[in-house]
Short mmCIF file of C-alpha atoms and ligand atoms in Angstrom, two decimals:
data_model
loop_
_atom_site.label_atom_id
_atom_site.label_comp_id
_atom_site.label_asym_id
_atom_site.label_seq_id
_atom_site.Cartn_x
_atom_site.Cartn_y
_atom_site.Cartn_z
CA MET A 1152 4.19 18.19 -15.34
CA LYS A 1153 3.99 19.09 -11.66
CA LYS A 1154 1.02 17.64 -9.82
CA THR A 1155 -0.81 18.46 -6.63
CA PHE A 1156 -0.80 15.73 -4.00
CA ALA A 1157 -3.42 15.98 -1.25
CA LEU A 1158 -2.30 14.03 1.78
CA ILE A 1159 -5.05 13.15 4.27
CA GLY A 1160 -3.17 12.46 7.47
CA ALA A 1161 -0.01 14.41 8.20
CA GLY A 1162 1.47 11.89 10.59
CA ASN A 1163 4.52 9.71 10.04
CA ILE A 1164 3.55 8.37 6.61
CA GLY A 1165 1.85 11.56 5.37
CA GLY A 1166 4.80 13.71 6.46
CA THR A 1167 7.26 11.34 4.80
CA ILE A 1168 5.30 11.35 1.53
CA ALA A 1169 5.28 15.16 1.62
CA GLN A 1170 9.04 15.20 1.97
CA LEU A 1171 9.51 12.70 -0.87
CA VAL A 1172 7.32 14.82 -3.18
CA LEU A 1173 9.36 17.95 -2.43
CA GLU A 1174 12.74 16.21 -2.47
CA ARG A 1175 12.01 14.69 -5.87
CA GLY A 1176 10.41 17.83 -7.27
CA LEU A 1177 7.19 15.98 -8.15
CA GLY A 1178 4.80 18.81 -7.37
CA ASP A 1179 2.89 20.64 -4.66
CA VAL A 1180 1.53 19.21 -1.43
CA LEU A 1181 -1.62 19.92 0.55
CA LEU A 1182 -1.50 18.49 4.06
CA PHE A 1183 -4.82 17.76 5.77
CA ASP A 1184 -5.08 16.43 9.31
CA LYS A 1185 -7.71 16.58 12.03
CA ASN A 1186 -4.86 17.97 14.09
CA LEU A 1187 -4.55 21.21 12.11
CA GLY A 1188 -1.51 22.29 14.13
CA LEU A 1189 0.37 19.18 13.00
CA ALA A 1190 -0.41 19.94 9.35
CA LYS A 1191 0.54 23.61 9.75
CA GLY A 1192 3.74 22.83 11.66
CA LYS A 1193 4.92 20.23 9.15
CA ALA A 1194 4.00 22.46 6.21
CA LEU A 1195 6.14 25.26 7.64
CA ASP A 1196 9.04 22.96 8.53
CA LEU A 1197 9.03 21.39 5.05
CA SER A 1198 8.69 24.77 3.31
CA GLN A 1199 11.75 25.99 5.18
CA ALA A 1200 13.65 22.75 4.53
CA TYR A 1201 13.29 23.30 0.78
CA ALA A 1202 13.44 27.12 0.71
CA GLY A 1203 16.78 26.85 -1.07
CA SER A 1204 15.68 24.26 -3.65
CA ALA A 1205 14.47 25.69 -6.92
CA HIS A 1206 12.89 22.39 -8.00
CA ALA A 1207 10.75 21.87 -4.89
CA GLY A 1208 7.04 22.65 -5.04
CA SER A 1209 5.00 24.31 -2.34
CA VAL A 1210 3.49 22.73 0.74
CA SER A 1211 0.63 24.10 2.77
CA ALA A 1212 -1.93 22.97 5.32
CA ALA A 1213 -5.52 22.53 4.15
CA GLU A 1214 -8.16 23.67 6.64
CA SER A 1215 -11.11 21.93 5.00
CA TYR A 1216 -11.91 19.38 2.32
CA ALA A 1217 -12.90 22.26 0.02
CA ASP A 1218 -9.23 23.35 0.04
CA LEU A 1219 -8.35 20.04 -1.65
CA ALA A 1220 -10.42 20.72 -4.79
CA GLY A 1221 -8.27 20.38 -7.91
CA ALA A 1222 -5.82 17.86 -6.39
CA ASP A 1223 -4.45 15.33 -8.90
CA ALA A 1224 -4.08 12.54 -6.36
CA VAL A 1225 -5.15 11.94 -2.78
CA ILE A 1226 -3.22 9.65 -0.46
CA ILE A 1227 -5.04 8.66 2.73
CA THR A 1228 -3.01 7.74 5.80
CA ALA A 1229 -5.40 9.18 8.39
CA GLY A 1230 -6.31 6.97 11.28
CA LEU A 1231 -4.80 5.22 14.20
CA ALA A 1232 -1.52 3.39 13.66
CA ARG A 1233 -1.00 -0.07 15.08
CA LYS A 1234 0.33 -0.37 18.61
CA PRO A 1235 2.56 -3.25 19.77
CA GLY A 1236 0.55 -6.44 20.05
CA MET A 1237 -2.41 -4.92 18.20
CA THR A 1238 -3.50 -6.66 15.00
CA ARG A 1239 -4.56 -4.74 11.92
CA GLU A 1240 -7.98 -6.26 12.47
CA GLU A 1241 -8.35 -4.59 15.87
CA LEU A 1242 -7.95 -1.26 14.19
CA LEU A 1243 -11.00 -1.94 12.05
CA ALA A 1244 -13.79 -0.35 14.05
CA ILE A 1245 -11.89 2.85 14.80
CA ASN A 1246 -10.52 3.47 11.34
CA ALA A 1247 -13.70 2.50 9.44
CA ASP A 1248 -15.47 5.58 10.88
CA VAL A 1249 -12.49 7.78 9.98
CA MET A 1250 -12.47 6.43 6.43
CA ALA A 1251 -16.20 6.90 5.86
CA ASP A 1252 -15.94 10.53 7.04
CA ILE A 1253 -13.03 11.23 4.71
CA ALA A 1254 -14.81 9.53 1.79
CA ARG A 1255 -17.82 11.78 2.21
CA GLY A 1256 -15.62 14.88 2.48
CA LEU A 1257 -13.69 14.00 -0.67
CA ALA A 1258 -16.83 13.04 -2.61
CA ASP A 1259 -17.93 16.68 -2.34
CA ALA A 1260 -14.53 18.34 -2.84
CA CYS A 1261 -12.83 16.14 -5.46
CA PRO A 1262 -15.20 13.54 -6.89
CA ASN A 1263 -13.45 10.58 -8.52
CA VAL A 1264 -9.95 11.87 -7.78
CA LEU A 1265 -7.25 9.18 -7.96
CA THR A 1266 -7.11 7.84 -4.40
CA ILE A 1267 -4.46 5.69 -2.76
CA VAL A 1268 -5.55 4.28 0.59
CA VAL A 1269 -2.87 3.34 3.14
CA THR A 1270 -4.78 3.26 6.45
CA ASN A 1271 -5.07 -0.18 8.09
CA PRO A 1272 -6.69 -2.65 8.14
CA LEU A 1273 -6.02 -1.91 4.51
CA ASP A 1274 -8.39 -4.09 2.52
CA ALA A 1275 -11.39 -3.22 4.69
CA MET A 1276 -10.50 0.49 4.50
CA VAL A 1277 -10.44 0.40 0.68
CA TRP A 1278 -13.85 -1.27 0.75
CA VAL A 1279 -15.31 1.30 3.20
CA PHE A 1280 -13.88 4.16 1.16
CA LEU A 1281 -15.37 2.84 -2.08
CA LYS A 1282 -18.82 2.31 -0.60
CA ALA A 1283 -18.90 5.67 1.20
CA SER A 1284 -17.45 7.75 -1.63
CA GLY A 1285 -19.18 6.19 -4.64
CA PHE A 1286 -15.92 6.72 -6.60
CA ASP A 1287 -15.10 4.75 -9.75
CA PRO A 1288 -13.47 1.54 -8.38
CA ASN A 1289 -10.65 1.89 -10.93
CA ARG A 1290 -9.60 5.16 -9.25
CA VAL A 1291 -9.29 3.76 -5.72
CA ILE A 1292 -6.32 1.53 -4.90
CA GLY A 1293 -5.02 0.22 -1.60
CA MET A 1294 -1.27 0.37 -1.02
CA ALA A 1295 -0.13 -2.79 0.67
CA SER A 1296 1.13 -5.46 -1.64
CA ILE A 1297 3.78 -3.30 -3.27
CA LEU A 1298 5.15 -3.00 0.27
CA ASP A 1299 4.66 -6.68 1.11
CA THR A 1300 6.41 -7.56 -2.17
CA TRP A 1301 9.33 -5.22 -1.40
CA ARG A 1302 9.65 -6.86 1.99
CA PHE A 1303 9.61 -10.35 0.44
CA LYS A 1304 12.18 -9.28 -2.17
CA PHE A 1305 14.40 -7.76 0.51
CA PHE A 1306 14.42 -10.96 2.59
CA LEU A 1307 14.90 -13.13 -0.52
CA ALA A 1308 17.78 -10.96 -1.74
CA GLU A 1309 19.52 -11.51 1.61
CA LEU A 1310 18.98 -15.26 1.39
CA LEU A 1311 20.15 -15.57 -2.22
CA GLY A 1312 22.95 -13.01 -2.09
CA VAL A 1313 21.60 -11.12 -5.11
CA ASN A 1314 20.38 -7.58 -5.71
CA SER A 1315 16.72 -7.21 -4.70
CA ALA A 1316 16.08 -5.30 -7.95
CA ASP A 1317 16.85 -8.54 -9.81
CA ILE A 1318 14.03 -10.36 -8.05
CA HIS A 1319 10.51 -10.15 -9.46
CA SER A 1320 7.56 -11.31 -7.43
CA HIS A 1321 4.00 -10.71 -6.32
CA VAL A 1322 2.56 -10.95 -2.85
CA ILE A 1323 -1.22 -11.09 -3.15
CA GLY A 1324 -4.26 -11.52 -0.92
CA ALA A 1325 -4.95 -9.78 2.35
CA HIS A 1326 -2.56 -7.25 3.86
CA GLY A 1327 -2.27 -9.36 6.99
CA ALA A 1328 -1.31 -12.75 8.32
CA THR A 1329 -2.81 -14.64 5.36
CA MET A 1330 -1.04 -12.76 2.54
CA VAL A 1331 0.30 -15.06 -0.17
CA PRO A 1332 3.84 -14.55 -1.48
CA LEU A 1333 3.64 -16.25 -4.89
CA ILE A 1334 6.68 -18.51 -5.04
CA SER A 1335 5.38 -19.80 -8.37
CA HIS A 1336 5.62 -16.29 -9.87
CA THR A 1337 8.93 -15.29 -8.28
CA SER A 1338 12.02 -15.17 -10.44
CA VAL A 1339 15.63 -14.04 -10.34
CA GLN A 1340 16.11 -12.17 -13.61
CA GLY A 1341 13.68 -14.52 -15.31
CA THR A 1342 14.87 -17.78 -13.72
CA PRO A 1343 12.06 -19.25 -11.58
CA LEU A 1344 12.99 -19.08 -7.90
CA MET A 1345 12.82 -22.82 -7.27
CA ALA A 1346 15.03 -23.54 -10.30
CA TRP A 1347 17.48 -20.87 -9.12
CA LEU A 1348 17.67 -22.44 -5.66
CA LYS A 1349 18.05 -25.98 -7.02
CA ASN A 1350 20.86 -24.85 -9.33
CA THR A 1351 22.71 -22.65 -6.87
CA ASP A 1352 22.11 -23.81 -3.29
CA PRO A 1353 19.41 -26.44 -2.63
CA SER A 1354 20.10 -26.26 1.11
CA LYS A 1355 18.39 -22.84 1.13
CA ILE A 1356 15.05 -24.26 -0.05
CA GLU A 1357 14.34 -25.24 3.58
CA ARG A 1358 14.61 -21.61 4.63
CA LEU A 1359 11.96 -20.37 2.22
CA LYS A 1360 9.11 -21.25 4.56
CA ALA A 1361 10.53 -19.16 7.38
CA LEU A 1362 11.09 -16.31 4.95
CA VAL A 1363 7.42 -16.37 3.89
CA GLY A 1364 6.51 -16.24 7.59
CA ARG A 1365 8.84 -13.30 8.17
CA THR A 1366 7.27 -11.45 5.22
CA ARG A 1367 3.78 -11.96 6.67
CA ASN A 1368 5.02 -10.65 10.01
CA ALA A 1369 7.26 -7.88 8.65
CA GLY A 1370 5.03 -4.98 9.75
CA ALA A 1371 4.65 -6.40 13.26
CA GLU A 1372 8.42 -6.99 13.48
CA ILE A 1373 8.97 -3.26 12.93
CA VAL A 1374 6.21 -2.31 15.40
CA GLU A 1375 7.87 -4.46 18.06
CA HIS A 1376 11.18 -2.64 17.54
CA LEU A 1377 9.72 0.86 17.38
CA LYS A 1378 7.42 0.43 20.40
CA ARG A 1379 5.56 3.57 19.28
CA GLY A 1380 3.97 3.80 15.83
CA SER A 1381 4.47 1.55 12.84
CA ALA A 1382 6.56 1.45 9.66
CA TYR A 1383 6.45 4.63 7.63
CA PHE A 1384 9.38 5.01 5.22
CA ALA A 1385 8.46 1.99 3.10
CA PRO A 1386 4.68 2.61 3.16
CA ALA A 1387 5.30 6.24 2.12
CA ASN A 1388 7.54 5.21 -0.77
CA GLY A 1389 5.04 2.53 -1.85
CA ALA A 1390 2.04 4.85 -1.83
CA LEU A 1391 3.87 7.51 -3.80
CA ALA A 1392 5.12 4.95 -6.34
CA MET A 1393 1.54 3.85 -6.99
CA ALA A 1394 0.25 7.41 -7.34
CA GLN A 1395 3.08 8.27 -9.72
CA ALA A 1396 2.44 5.13 -11.81
CA CYS A 1397 -1.08 6.38 -12.45
CA LEU A 1398 -0.31 10.09 -12.85
CA ASN A 1399 2.56 9.36 -15.29
CA ASP A 1400 0.69 6.60 -17.14
CA GLU A 1401 3.56 4.20 -16.39
CA LYS A 1402 1.59 0.97 -17.05
CA MET A 1403 3.31 -0.36 -13.94
CA VAL A 1404 2.68 -4.01 -13.09
CA VAL A 1405 2.23 -4.15 -9.35
CA SER A 1406 -0.10 -5.70 -6.79
CA GLY A 1407 -2.64 -3.47 -5.09
CA SER A 1408 -5.89 -3.79 -3.20
CA VAL A 1409 -8.93 -3.26 -5.41
CA MET A 1410 -12.60 -4.20 -5.54
CA LEU A 1411 -12.94 -7.77 -6.80
CA ASN A 1412 -16.12 -8.94 -8.44
CA GLY A 1413 -15.37 -12.51 -9.42
CA GLU A 1414 -11.62 -12.20 -10.10
CA TYR A 1415 -9.68 -14.92 -8.25
CA GLY A 1416 -13.04 -16.18 -6.98
CA ALA A 1417 -13.60 -13.19 -4.66
CA HIS A 1418 -16.86 -11.23 -4.62
CA ASP A 1419 -17.52 -7.73 -3.27
CA ILE A 1420 -14.36 -7.60 -1.22
CA CYS A 1421 -11.16 -5.62 -1.68
CA MET A 1422 -7.87 -7.48 -1.71
CA SER A 1423 -4.51 -7.28 -3.42
CA VAL A 1424 -4.01 -8.83 -6.84
CA PRO A 1425 -1.62 -7.99 -9.69
CA LEU A 1426 -2.66 -4.85 -11.57
CA VAL A 1427 -1.55 -2.67 -14.44
CA LEU A 1428 -1.57 0.97 -13.29
CA GLY A 1429 -1.79 3.84 -15.75
CA LYS A 1430 -3.58 7.10 -16.40
CA ASN A 1431 -6.98 5.52 -15.83
CA GLY A 1432 -5.92 4.12 -12.46
CA VAL A 1433 -6.43 0.36 -12.52
CA GLU A 1434 -6.16 -0.40 -16.24
CA ARG A 1435 -6.23 -4.17 -15.84
CA ILE A 1436 -6.59 -6.80 -13.16
CA VAL A 1437 -4.14 -9.53 -14.10
CA GLN A 1438 -5.44 -13.06 -13.53
CA LEU A 1439 -2.51 -15.42 -12.94
CA ALA A 1440 -2.85 -19.20 -13.02
CA LEU A 1441 -1.78 -20.50 -9.60
CA PRO A 1442 -0.66 -23.95 -8.46
CA GLU A 1443 -2.98 -25.79 -6.07
CA ASP A 1444 -1.16 -24.86 -2.85
CA GLU A 1445 -1.16 -21.14 -3.65
CA GLN A 1446 -4.79 -21.29 -4.75
CA ALA A 1447 -5.68 -22.87 -1.40
CA ALA A 1448 -3.67 -20.22 0.47
CA LEU A 1449 -5.44 -17.49 -1.48
CA LEU A 1450 -8.83 -18.99 -0.64
CA THR A 1451 -7.88 -18.80 3.06
CA SER A 1452 -6.92 -15.16 2.54
CA ILE A 1453 -10.20 -14.40 0.73
CA LYS A 1454 -12.15 -15.96 3.60
CA ALA A 1455 -10.21 -13.94 6.19
CA THR A 1456 -10.83 -10.72 4.25
CA ALA A 1457 -14.52 -11.50 3.80
CA ALA A 1458 -14.81 -12.16 7.54
CA LEU A 1459 -13.41 -8.68 8.16
CA ILE A 1460 -15.53 -6.88 5.56
CA ASN A 1461 -18.86 -8.74 5.76
CA PRO A 1462 -19.83 -7.30 9.18
CA LEU A 1463 -19.46 -3.82 7.65
CA LYS A 1464 -22.01 -4.55 4.90
N1 APR B 397 -9.08 13.21 9.49
C1 APR B 397 -7.82 13.65 9.25
N2 APR B 397 -6.74 13.17 9.90
C2 APR B 397 -6.93 12.23 10.84
C3 APR B 397 -8.22 11.72 11.14
C4 APR B 397 -9.32 12.25 10.42
N3 APR B 397 -10.58 11.84 10.66
N4 APR B 397 -8.07 10.79 12.11
C5 APR B 397 -6.76 10.69 12.39
N5 APR B 397 -6.06 11.56 11.63
C6 APR B 397 -4.63 11.80 11.59
C7 APR B 397 -3.98 11.86 12.96
O1 APR B 397 -4.15 13.13 13.57
C8 APR B 397 -2.51 11.57 12.63
O2 APR B 397 -1.77 12.75 12.43
O3 APR B 397 -3.97 10.71 10.96
C9 APR B 397 -2.58 10.81 11.30
C10 APR B 397 -1.99 9.41 11.36
O4 APR B 397 -0.63 9.55 11.52
P1 APR B 397 0.25 8.56 12.43
O5 APR B 397 -0.48 8.32 13.71
O6 APR B 397 1.62 9.09 12.46
O7 APR B 397 0.17 7.17 11.63
P2 APR B 397 1.05 6.70 10.38
O8 APR B 397 2.25 5.98 10.86
O9 APR B 397 1.21 7.82 9.44
O10 APR B 397 0.07 5.57 9.78
C11 APR B 397 -1.19 5.91 9.29
O11 APR B 397 -1.33 4.02 7.82
O12 APR B 397 0.00 2.10 7.60
C12 APR B 397 -1.16 2.66 8.14
O13 APR B 397 -1.43 1.34 10.14
C13 APR B 397 -1.13 2.62 9.64
O14 APR B 397 -3.46 3.07 9.81
C14 APR B 397 -2.18 3.63 9.96
C15 APR B 397 -1.98 4.69 8.88
#
């Protein structure tokens, strides 16, 4: 059944999500941006782009939060994007105010609507949104680790010379420098990564460390190339995949940033962990047993996330 996607932020990621929704015939789009002209212009451009496509839904600009009432899912990309040399953390102060405003607007217009947060610094933004909106924590999910995992899989696929779709993995923890690609839970069609490397090409084991580093830096690598703005195709695809998993009750196993109250030893912070996503949003937080080195890396990530979020409390 066709759904209505409310996109808060009609910039690079919001505009790309809108196009994906229309291209794939997933439903209708409402574009909301503090720059109303941007939302109106993109809505017109997209409407005309798909005027000849019978399967495409409608797209229009929303002038107020009230216009978003009845949306099936909200995806938030509003805020400042990272500039070259700027860390996600430096974005915190600016985007926290934006997020709290949006949370209050949505709490009135569409209470408890399924919400995917994309704005950085991601984990802190999910936390701010939850506190300011009062939404059910199972209905608010940060999109980051699906993207970090895709990036890890892409680099690994290059290293191993296999199709990235044959690699299964989770990157958990903060969406930032301390994220933890779980080597222990990475496999090539069921064969654990380390066993695969030992059997096929042990010389590549050395290169794994650099690959983990490149994954942690993958967003910044793109920012450095672009000079203006940050990655948007992959974040758009990731956010839409998570929304669809919930709307279609896919029971998708994927990592996302959610409120943790004791899971993985984290308390009252949001951070990415493996989830099962279905019609109720977060249907389960999956607790994986981790080897000592990954547990230690996750603890570092928890501390970094807490340091970001605690001043906001
Ligand atoms: N309400 C609505 N829209 C807003 C608000 C607000 N309070 N503040 C900013 N915006 C809009 C801007 O007008 C802009 O159109 O958010 C949009 C952001 O778009 P881009 O600057 O193109 O940024 P984008 O690349 O889409 O990234 C958005 O996602 O991945 C993160 O780091 C990224 O935080 C950034 C966000």
